[in-house]
Coordinates of C-alpha atoms in Angstrom, one line a residue:
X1 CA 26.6 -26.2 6.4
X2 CA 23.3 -25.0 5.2
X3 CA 20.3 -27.8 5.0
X4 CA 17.1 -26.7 3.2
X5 CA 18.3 -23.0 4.2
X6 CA 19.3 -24.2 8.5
X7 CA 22.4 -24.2 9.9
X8 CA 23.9 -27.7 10.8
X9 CA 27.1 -26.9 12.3
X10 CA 28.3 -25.1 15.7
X11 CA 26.1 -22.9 17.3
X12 CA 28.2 -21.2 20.5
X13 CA 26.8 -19.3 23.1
X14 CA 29.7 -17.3 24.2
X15 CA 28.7 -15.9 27.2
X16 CA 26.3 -18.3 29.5
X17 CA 25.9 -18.4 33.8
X18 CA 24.3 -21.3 35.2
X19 CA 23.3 -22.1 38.6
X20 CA 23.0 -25.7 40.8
X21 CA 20.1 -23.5 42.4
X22 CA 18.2 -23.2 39.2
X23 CA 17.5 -24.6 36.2
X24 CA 21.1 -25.5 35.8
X25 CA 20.7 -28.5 33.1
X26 CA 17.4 -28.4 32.2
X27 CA 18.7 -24.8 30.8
X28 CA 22.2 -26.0 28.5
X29 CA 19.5 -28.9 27.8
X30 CA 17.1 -26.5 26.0
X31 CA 20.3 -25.0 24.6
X32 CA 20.6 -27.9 22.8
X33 CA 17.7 -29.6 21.4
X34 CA 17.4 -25.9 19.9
X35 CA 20.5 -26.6 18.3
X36 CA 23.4 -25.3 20.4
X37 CA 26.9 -27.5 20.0
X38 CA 28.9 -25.3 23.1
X39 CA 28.6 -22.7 25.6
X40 CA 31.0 -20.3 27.6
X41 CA 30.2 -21.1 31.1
X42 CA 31.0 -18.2 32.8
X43 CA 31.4 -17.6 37.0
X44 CA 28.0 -16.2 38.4
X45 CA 28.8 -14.3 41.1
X46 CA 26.4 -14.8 44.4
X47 CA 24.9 -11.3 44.1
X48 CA 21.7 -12.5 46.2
X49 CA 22.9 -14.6 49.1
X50 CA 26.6 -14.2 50.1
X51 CA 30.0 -12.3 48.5
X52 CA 33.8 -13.9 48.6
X53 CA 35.2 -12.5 52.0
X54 CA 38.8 -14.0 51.4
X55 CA 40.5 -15.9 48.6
X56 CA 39.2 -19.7 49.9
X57 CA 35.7 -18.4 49.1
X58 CA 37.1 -17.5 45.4
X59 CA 38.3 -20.7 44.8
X60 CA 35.0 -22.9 46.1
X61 CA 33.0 -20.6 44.0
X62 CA 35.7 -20.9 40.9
X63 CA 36.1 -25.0 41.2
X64 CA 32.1 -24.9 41.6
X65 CA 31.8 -23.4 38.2
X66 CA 34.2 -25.6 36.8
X67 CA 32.5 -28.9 38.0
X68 CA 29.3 -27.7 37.0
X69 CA 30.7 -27.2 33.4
X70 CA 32.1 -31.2 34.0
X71 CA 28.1 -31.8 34.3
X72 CA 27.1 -30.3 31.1
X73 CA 29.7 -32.2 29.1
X74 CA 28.8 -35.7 30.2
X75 CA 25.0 -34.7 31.1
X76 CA 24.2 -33.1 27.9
X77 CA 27.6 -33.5 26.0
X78 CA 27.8 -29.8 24.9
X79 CA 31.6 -28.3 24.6
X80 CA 31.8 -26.4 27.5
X81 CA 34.4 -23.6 27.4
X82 CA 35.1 -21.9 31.4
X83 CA 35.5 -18.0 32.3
X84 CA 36.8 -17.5 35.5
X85 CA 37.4 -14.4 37.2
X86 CA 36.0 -12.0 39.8
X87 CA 32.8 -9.6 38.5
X88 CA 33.0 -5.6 38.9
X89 CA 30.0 -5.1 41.0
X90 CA 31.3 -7.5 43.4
X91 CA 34.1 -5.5 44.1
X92 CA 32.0 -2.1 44.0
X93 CA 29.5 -3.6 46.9
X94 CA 33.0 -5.1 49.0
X95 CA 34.4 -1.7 48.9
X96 CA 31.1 0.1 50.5
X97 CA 31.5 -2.6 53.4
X98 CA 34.8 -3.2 53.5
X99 CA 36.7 0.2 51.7
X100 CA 38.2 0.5 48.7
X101 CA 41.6 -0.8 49.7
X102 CA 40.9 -4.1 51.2
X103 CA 38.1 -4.9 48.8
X104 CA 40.6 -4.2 45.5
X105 CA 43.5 -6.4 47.3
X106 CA 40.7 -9.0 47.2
X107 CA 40.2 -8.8 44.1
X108 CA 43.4 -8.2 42.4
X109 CA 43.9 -11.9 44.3
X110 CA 41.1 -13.1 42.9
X111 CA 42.5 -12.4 39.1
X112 CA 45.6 -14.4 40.0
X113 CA 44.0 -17.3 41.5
X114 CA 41.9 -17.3 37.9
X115 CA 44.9 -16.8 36.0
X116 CA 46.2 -20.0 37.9
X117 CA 43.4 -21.8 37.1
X118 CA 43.5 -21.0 33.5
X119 CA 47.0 -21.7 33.3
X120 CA 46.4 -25.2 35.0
X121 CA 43.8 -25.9 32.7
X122 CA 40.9 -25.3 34.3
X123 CA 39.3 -22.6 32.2
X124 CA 40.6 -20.7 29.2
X125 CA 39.4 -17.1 29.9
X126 CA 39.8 -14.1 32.7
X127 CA 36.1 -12.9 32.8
X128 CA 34.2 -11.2 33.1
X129 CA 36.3 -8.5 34.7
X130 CA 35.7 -4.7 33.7
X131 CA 34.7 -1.7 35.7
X132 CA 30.9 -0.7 37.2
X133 CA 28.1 -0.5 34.1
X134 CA 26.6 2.2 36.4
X135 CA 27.4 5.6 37.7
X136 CA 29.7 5.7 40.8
X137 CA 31.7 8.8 42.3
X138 CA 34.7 10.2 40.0
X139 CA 36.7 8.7 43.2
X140 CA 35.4 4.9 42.7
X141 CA 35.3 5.1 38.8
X142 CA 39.0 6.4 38.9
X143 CA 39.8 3.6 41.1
X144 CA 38.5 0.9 39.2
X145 CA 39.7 2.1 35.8
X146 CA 43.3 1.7 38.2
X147 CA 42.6 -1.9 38.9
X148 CA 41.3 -2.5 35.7
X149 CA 44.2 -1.6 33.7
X150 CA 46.5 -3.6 36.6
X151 CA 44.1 -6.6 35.3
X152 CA 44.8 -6.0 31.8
X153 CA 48.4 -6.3 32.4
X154 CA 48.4 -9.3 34.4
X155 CA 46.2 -11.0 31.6
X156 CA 48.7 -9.6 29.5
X157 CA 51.8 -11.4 31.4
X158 CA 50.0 -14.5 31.7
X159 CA 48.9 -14.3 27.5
X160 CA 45.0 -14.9 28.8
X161 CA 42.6 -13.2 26.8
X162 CA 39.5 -11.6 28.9
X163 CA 35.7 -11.1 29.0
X164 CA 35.1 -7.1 29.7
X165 CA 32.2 -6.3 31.8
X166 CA 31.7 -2.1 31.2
X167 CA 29.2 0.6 30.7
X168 CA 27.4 1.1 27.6
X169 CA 28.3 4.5 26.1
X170 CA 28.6 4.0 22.4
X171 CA 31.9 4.4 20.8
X172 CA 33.4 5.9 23.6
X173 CA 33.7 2.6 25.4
X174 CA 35.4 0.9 23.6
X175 CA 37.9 3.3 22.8
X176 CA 38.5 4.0 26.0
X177 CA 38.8 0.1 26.6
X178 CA 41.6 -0.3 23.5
X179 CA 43.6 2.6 24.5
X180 CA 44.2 0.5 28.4
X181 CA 44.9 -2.6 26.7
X182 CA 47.5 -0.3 24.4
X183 CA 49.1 0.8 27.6
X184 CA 48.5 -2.5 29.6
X185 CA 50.2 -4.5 26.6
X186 CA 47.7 -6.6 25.9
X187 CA 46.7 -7.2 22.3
X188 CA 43.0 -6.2 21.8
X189 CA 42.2 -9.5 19.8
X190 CA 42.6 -10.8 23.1
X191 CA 40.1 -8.2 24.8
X192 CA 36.7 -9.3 24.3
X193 CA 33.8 -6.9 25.1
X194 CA 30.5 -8.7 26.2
X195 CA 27.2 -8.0 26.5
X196 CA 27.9 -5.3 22.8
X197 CA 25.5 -4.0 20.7
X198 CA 24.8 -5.2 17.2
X199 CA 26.9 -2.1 15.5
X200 CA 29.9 -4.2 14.9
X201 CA 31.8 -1.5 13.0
X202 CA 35.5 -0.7 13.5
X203 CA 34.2 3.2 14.3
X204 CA 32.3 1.3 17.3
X205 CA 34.4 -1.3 18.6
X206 CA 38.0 0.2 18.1
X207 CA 39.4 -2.8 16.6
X208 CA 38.1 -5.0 19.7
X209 CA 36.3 -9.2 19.2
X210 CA 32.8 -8.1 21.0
X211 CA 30.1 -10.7 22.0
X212 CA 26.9 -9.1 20.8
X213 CA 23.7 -9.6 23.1
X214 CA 21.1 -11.0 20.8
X215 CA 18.1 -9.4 21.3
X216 CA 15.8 -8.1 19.1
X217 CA 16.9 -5.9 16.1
X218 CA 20.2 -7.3 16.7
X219 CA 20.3 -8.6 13.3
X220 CA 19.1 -6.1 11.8
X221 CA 22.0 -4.3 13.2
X222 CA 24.6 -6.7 12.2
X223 CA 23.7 -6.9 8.7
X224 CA 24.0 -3.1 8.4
X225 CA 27.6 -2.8 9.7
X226 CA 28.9 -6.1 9.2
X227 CA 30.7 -5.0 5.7
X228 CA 32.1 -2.3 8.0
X229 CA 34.3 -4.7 10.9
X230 CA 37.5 -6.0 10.7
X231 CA 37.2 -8.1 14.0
X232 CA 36.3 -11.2 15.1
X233 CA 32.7 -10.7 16.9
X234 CA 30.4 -13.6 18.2
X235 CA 27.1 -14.3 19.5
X236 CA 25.5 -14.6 23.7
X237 CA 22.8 -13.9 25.7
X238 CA 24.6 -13.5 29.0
X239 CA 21.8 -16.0 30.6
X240 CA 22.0 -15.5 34.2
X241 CA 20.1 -18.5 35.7
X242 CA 18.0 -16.8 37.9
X243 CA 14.5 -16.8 38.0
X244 CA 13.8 -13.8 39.8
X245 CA 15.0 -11.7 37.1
X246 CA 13.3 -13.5 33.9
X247 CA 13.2 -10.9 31.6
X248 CA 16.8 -9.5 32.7
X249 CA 18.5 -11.3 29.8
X250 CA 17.7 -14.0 27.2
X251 CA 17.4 -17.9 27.0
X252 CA 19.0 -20.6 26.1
X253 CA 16.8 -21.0 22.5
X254 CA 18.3 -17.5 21.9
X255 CA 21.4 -18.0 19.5
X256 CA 20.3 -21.2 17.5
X257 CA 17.1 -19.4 16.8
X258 CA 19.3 -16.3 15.9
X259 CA 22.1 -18.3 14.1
X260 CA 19.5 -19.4 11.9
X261 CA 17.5 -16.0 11.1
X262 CA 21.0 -14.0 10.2
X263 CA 21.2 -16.9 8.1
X264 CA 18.1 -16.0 6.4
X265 CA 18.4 -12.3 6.4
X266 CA 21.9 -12.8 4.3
X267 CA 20.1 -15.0 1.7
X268 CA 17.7 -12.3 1.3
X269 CA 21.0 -10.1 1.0
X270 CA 21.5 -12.3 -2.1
X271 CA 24.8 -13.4 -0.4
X272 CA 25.7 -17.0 -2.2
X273 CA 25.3 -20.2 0.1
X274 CA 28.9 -21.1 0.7
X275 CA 29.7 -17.4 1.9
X276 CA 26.8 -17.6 4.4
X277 CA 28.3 -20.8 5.3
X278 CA 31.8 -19.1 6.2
X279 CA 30.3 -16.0 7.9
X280 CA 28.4 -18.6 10.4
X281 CA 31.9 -20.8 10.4
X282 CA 33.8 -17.5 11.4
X283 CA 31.2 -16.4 14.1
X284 CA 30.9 -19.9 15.7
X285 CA 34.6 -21.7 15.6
X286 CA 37.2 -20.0 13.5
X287 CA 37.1 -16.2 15.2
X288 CA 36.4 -18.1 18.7
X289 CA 39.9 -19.9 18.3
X290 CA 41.9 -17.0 17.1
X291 CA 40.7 -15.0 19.9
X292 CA 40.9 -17.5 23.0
X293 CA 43.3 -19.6 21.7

């Protein structure tokens, strides 16, 4: 609910990485005291030191993540939420050492170990899975659009919605991306695009829940297509942990701090208190459930 005009109620980052290396719990700490209730702790891959050469390596890095997310709830006692699954790039930089062949076979593997995992309870989302967010030959990009749509289905099987990792072209995205889970069978309510911009319009996201990256502006851009979506859409900052790239992404302060200034930007909308109240309820819990759960 709204106090003196700030949100007291869940505050969910819905798309978080965190790293024993780093700042690990000093990070979901700051998180929050800034006001945060629960996070989606999503697998970092190890871009910097080593890549999963076999399926063993996928499951010490998987049950990693999902003891580190056992850390935050009785370390800081935030709702922790797991997304398991292998990353794009990973399987882009294993199929220039490796080939193509070999380093998709890993990967498909990969998904079904992560569907296992979700099914035993371990996490509750495929993610982030996708295709390359930058240029690669017509070969490679063909090829991973392949695996990406044999994904789909298997998330479809296994009724697991997913966290998409893709390119940023506008509307033609996520079109693209709804007409696979069309032909994959899998609903798009359960096809989450992360790391969105702030137009949340149907015309933009085809119908598909996005996770917008909250930067600045981003309000600004929510409030001017907001009366123009029909799906569920939510708030991250795709915090990667790492401090070698500080200014790649945003902190842990990031979505309180926003939470609380859409807040404010729909009073000054002259929307009434109690609709303010639901809009912030559907962002944080209600359009979280319908789509994971």
């Amino acid at each position: 609910m709204l106090v003196n005009e700030k949100w007291e109620g869940p505050i969910v980052d819905q798309h978080m990485h965190l790293d024993k290396a780093n700042r690990f719990l000093s990070a979901a700490e700051e998180f929050s005291r800034s006001g945060g209730t629960g996070i989606f702790l999503v697998h970092k891959p190890s871009f910097s030191t080593k890549l999963p050469k076999n399926i063993g390596d996928y499951r010490e890095a998987y049950q990693e993540t999902v003891r580190m997310a056992s850390i935050v709830r009785k370390k800081i006692g935030l709702d922790v939420q797991v997304v398991l699954g292998p990353h794009p790039v990973t399987w882009d930089i294993q199929a220039n050492a490796i080939g193509v062949d070999e380093s998709t076979e890993l990967h498909i593997s990969a998904v079904g170990l992560a569907l296992d995992m979700i099914e035993e309870g371990d996490a509750i989302c495929l993610g982030e899975v996708g295709r390359p967010h930058y240029k690669v030959s017509d070969d490679r990009w063909e090829r991973a659009n392949d695996m990406l749509l044999e994904i789909m289905g298997m998330a479809s099987s296994s009724d697991i919605p997913i966290q998409l990792h893709v390119e940023d072209n506008g509307h033609q995205t996520c079109m693209e991306l709804a007409d696979m889970c069309d032909k994959a069978g899998l609903p798009r309510r359960r096809a989450v695009r992360h790391f969105a911009s702030s137009d949340i319009s149907d015309k933009n996201t085809s119908g598909l829940p996005v996770t917008i990256s909250m930067g600045k502006g981003s309000i600004e851009g929510i409030c001017s297509t907001m009366e123009l979506s029909k799906s569920n859409w939510g708030m991250e900052t795709d915090f990667l942990d790492d401090p070698k790239r500080p200014g790649a992404v945003l902190g842990p302060k990031t979505i309180p701090k926003r939470t609380n200034q859409l807040c404010q930007a729909l009073k000054s909308l002259e929307w009434e208190d109690e609709k303010i109240e639901q809009c912030i309820l559907n962002i944080h819990e209600k359009w979280i459930s319908s789509t994971y759960f």
